[in-house]
PDB file of C-alpha atoms in Angstrom:
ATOM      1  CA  UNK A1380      52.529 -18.758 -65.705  1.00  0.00           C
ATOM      2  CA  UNK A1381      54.054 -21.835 -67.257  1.00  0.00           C
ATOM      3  CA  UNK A1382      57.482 -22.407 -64.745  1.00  0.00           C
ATOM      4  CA  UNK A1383      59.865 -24.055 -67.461  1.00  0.00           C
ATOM      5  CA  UNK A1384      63.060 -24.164 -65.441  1.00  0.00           C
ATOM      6  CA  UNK A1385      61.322 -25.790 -62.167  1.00  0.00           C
ATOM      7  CA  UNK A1386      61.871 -22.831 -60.032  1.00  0.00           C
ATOM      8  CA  UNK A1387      60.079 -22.765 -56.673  1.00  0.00           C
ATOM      9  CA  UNK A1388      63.292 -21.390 -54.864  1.00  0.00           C
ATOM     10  CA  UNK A1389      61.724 -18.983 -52.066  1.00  0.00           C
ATOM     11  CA  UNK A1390      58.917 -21.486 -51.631  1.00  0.00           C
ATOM     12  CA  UNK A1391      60.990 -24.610 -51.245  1.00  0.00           C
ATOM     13  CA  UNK A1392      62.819 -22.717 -48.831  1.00  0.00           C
ATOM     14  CA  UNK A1393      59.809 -21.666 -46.915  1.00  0.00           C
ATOM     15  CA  UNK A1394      58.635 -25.566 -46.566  1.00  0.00           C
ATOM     16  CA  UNK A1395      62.485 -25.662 -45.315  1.00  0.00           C
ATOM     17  CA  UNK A1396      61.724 -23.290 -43.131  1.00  0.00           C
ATOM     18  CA  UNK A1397      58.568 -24.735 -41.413  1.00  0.00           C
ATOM     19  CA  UNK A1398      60.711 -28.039 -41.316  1.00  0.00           C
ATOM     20  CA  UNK A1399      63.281 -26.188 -39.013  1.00  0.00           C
ATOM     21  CA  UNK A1400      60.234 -24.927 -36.963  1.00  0.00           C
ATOM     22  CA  UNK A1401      58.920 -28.830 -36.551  1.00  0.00           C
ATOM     23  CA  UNK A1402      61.877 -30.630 -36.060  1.00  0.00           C
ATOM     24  CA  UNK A1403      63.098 -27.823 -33.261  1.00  0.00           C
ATOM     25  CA  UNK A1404      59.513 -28.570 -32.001  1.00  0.00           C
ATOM     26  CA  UNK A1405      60.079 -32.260 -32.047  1.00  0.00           C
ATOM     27  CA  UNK A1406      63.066 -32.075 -30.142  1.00  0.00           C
ATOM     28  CA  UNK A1407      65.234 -33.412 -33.214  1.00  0.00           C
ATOM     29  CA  UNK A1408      67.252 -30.095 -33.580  1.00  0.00           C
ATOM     30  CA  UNK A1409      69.439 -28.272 -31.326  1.00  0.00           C
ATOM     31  CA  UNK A1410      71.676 -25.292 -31.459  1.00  0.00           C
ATOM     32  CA  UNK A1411      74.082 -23.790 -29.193  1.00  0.00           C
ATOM     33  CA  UNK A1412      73.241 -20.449 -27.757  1.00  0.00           C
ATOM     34  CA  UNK A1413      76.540 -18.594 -29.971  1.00  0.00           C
ATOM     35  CA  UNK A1414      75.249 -20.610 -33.329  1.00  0.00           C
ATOM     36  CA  UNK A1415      71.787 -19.198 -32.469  1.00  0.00           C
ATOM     37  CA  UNK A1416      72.544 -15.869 -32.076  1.00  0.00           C
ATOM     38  CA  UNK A1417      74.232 -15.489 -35.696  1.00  0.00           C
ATOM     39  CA  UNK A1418      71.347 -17.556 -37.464  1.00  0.00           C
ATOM     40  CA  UNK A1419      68.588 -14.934 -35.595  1.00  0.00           C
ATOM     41  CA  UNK A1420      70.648 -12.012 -36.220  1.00  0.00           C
ATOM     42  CA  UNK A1421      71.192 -13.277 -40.254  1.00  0.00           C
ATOM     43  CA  UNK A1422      67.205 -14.229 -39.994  1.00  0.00           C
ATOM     44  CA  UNK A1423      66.342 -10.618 -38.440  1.00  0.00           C
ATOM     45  CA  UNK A1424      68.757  -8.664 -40.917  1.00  0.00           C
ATOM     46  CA  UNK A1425      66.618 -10.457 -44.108  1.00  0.00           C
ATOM     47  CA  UNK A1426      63.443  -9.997 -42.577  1.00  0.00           C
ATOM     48  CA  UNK A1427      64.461  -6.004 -42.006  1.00  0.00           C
ATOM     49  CA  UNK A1428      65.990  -6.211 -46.025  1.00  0.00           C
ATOM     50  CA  UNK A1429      62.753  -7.403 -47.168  1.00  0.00           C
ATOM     51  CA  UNK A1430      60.858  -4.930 -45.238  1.00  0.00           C
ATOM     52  CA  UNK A1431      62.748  -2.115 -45.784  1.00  0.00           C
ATOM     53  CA  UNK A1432      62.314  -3.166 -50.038  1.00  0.00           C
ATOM     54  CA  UNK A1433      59.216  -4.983 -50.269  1.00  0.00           C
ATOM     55  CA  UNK A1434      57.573  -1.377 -51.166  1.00  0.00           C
ATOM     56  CA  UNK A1435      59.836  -0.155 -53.964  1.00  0.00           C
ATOM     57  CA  UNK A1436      59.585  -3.280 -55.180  1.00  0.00           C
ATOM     58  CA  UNK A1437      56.211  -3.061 -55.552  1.00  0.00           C
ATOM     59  CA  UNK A1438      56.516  -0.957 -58.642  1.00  0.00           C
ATOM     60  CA  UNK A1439      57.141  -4.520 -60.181  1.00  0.00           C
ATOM     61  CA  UNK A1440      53.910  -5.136 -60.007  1.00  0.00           C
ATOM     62  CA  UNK A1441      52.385  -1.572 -62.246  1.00  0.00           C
ATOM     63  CA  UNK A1442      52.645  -1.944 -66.267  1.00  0.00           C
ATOM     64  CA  UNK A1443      56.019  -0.860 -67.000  1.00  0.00           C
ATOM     65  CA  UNK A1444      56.363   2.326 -69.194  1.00  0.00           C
ATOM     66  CA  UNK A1445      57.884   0.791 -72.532  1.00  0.00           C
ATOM     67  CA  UNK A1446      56.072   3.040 -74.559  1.00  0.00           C
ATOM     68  CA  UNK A1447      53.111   2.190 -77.139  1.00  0.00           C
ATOM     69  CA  UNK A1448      54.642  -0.052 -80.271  1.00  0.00           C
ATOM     70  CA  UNK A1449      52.837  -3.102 -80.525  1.00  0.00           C
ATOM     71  CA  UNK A1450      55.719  -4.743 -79.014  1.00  0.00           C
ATOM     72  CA  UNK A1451      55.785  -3.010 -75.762  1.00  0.00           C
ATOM     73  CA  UNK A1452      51.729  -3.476 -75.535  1.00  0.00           C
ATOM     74  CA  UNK A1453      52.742  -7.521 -75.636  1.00  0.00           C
ATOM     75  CA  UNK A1454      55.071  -7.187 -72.906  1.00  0.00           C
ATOM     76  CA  UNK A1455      53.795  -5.197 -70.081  1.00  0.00           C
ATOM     77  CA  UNK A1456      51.024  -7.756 -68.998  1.00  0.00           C
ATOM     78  CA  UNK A1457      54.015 -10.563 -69.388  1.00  0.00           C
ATOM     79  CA  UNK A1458      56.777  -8.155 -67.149  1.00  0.00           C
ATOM     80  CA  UNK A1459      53.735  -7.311 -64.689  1.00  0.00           C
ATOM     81  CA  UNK A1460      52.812 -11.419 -64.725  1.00  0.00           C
ATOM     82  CA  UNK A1461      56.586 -12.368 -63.807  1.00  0.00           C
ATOM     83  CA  UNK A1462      56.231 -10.380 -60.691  1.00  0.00           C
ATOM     84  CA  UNK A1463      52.792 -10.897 -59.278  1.00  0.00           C
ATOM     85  CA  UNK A1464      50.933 -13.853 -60.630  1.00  0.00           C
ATOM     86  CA  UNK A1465      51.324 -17.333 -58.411  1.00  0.00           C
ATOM     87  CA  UNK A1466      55.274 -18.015 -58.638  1.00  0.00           C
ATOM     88  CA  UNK A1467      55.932 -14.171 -59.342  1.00  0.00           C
ATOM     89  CA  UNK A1468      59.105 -12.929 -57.521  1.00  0.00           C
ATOM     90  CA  UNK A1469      56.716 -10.108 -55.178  1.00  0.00           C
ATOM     91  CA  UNK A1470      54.296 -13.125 -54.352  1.00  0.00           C
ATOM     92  CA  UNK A1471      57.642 -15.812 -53.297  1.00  0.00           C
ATOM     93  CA  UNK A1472      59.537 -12.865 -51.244  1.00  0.00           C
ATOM     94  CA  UNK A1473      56.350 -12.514 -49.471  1.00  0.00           C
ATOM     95  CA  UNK A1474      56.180 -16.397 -48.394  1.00  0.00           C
ATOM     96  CA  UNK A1475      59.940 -15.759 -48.084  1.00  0.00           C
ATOM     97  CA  UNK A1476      59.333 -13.384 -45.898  1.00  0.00           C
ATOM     98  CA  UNK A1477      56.455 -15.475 -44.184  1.00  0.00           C
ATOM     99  CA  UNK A1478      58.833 -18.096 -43.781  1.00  0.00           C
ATOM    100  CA  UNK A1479      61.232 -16.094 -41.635  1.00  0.00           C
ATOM    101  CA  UNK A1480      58.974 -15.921 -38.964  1.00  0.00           C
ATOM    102  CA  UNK A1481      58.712 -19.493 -38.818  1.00  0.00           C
ATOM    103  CA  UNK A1482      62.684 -19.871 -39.280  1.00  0.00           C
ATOM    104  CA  UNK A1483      63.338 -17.704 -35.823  1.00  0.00           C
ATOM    105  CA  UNK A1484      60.941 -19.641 -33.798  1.00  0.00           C
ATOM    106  CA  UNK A1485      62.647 -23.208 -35.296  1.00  0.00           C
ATOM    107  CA  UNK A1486      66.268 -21.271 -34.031  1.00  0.00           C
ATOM    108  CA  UNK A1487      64.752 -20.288 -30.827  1.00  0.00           C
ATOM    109  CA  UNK A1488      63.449 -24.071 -30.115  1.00  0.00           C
ATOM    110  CA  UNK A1489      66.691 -25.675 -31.431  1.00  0.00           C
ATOM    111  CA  UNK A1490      68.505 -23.401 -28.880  1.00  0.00           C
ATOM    112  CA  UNK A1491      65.703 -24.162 -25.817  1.00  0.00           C
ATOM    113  CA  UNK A1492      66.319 -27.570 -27.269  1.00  0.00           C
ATOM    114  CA  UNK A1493      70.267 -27.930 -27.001  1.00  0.00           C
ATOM    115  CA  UNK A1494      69.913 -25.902 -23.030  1.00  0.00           C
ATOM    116  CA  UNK A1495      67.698 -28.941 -22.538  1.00  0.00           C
ATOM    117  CA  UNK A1496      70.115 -31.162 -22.836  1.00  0.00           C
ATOM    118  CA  UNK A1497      73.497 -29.669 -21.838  1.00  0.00           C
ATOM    119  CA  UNK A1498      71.358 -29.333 -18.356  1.00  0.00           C
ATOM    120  CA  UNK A1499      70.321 -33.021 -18.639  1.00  0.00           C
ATOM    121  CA  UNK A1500      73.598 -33.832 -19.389  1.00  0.00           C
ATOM    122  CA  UNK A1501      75.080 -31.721 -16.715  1.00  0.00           C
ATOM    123  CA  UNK A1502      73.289 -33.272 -14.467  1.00  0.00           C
ATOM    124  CA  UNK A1503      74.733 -36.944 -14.944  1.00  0.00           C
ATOM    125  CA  UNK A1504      77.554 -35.568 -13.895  1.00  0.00           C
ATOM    126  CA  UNK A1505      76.934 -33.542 -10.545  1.00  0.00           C
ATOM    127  CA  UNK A1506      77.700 -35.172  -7.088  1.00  0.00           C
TER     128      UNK A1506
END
């Protein structure tokens, strides 16, 4: 399907996502254990949103019923198209939804990452 506006938001942001997971890998990103525990709990509540909607959304994905003029006939393969084909909103909140996964581990590294080196810090300063 022909993407005239540019689009790609859920995808950029899974590529976002993986970034967070390498540079918390890397050792380039840290996070305190209190700003951890609000980005996993706003990562886990999306991840349970999608979940919980991912089926009824689903019904995006049937031919709508818009009856049987010739103009409904041309539209339900279109409506059907928006949601599923390669940049379709069911196909992005699924690599959204992906991306999540990779988003909680990037947290959980930054925050392994910042006890690193409050400890290595702490250190310097025991007698």
């Amino acid at each position: 399907m022909l993407d005239a506006g540019g689009g790609g938001g859920f995808g950029k942001m899974a590529a976002s996502m993986k970034g967070l997971q390498q540079a918390a890998a890397d050792g380039s990103f840290a996070v305190s254990e209190t700003g951890g525990k609000a980005l996993l709990v706003a990562i886990r509540e999306m991840a349970k949103w999608v979940d919980d909607n991912i089926a009824d959304l689903g019904t995006l994905s049937r031919s709508p019923q818009l009856g049987s003029s010739h103009g409904a006939e041309a539209m339900k393969p279109y409506v059907r198209e928006v949601a599923t084909d390669q940049q379709g909103f069911l196909t992005m909140l699924r690599e959204f939804r992906a991306s999540l996964v990779d988003a909680e581990a990037g947290v959980v590294g930054a925050m392994n990452n910042y006890r690193h080196i409050e400890s290595s810090v702490e250190s310097t300063f025991r007698v």
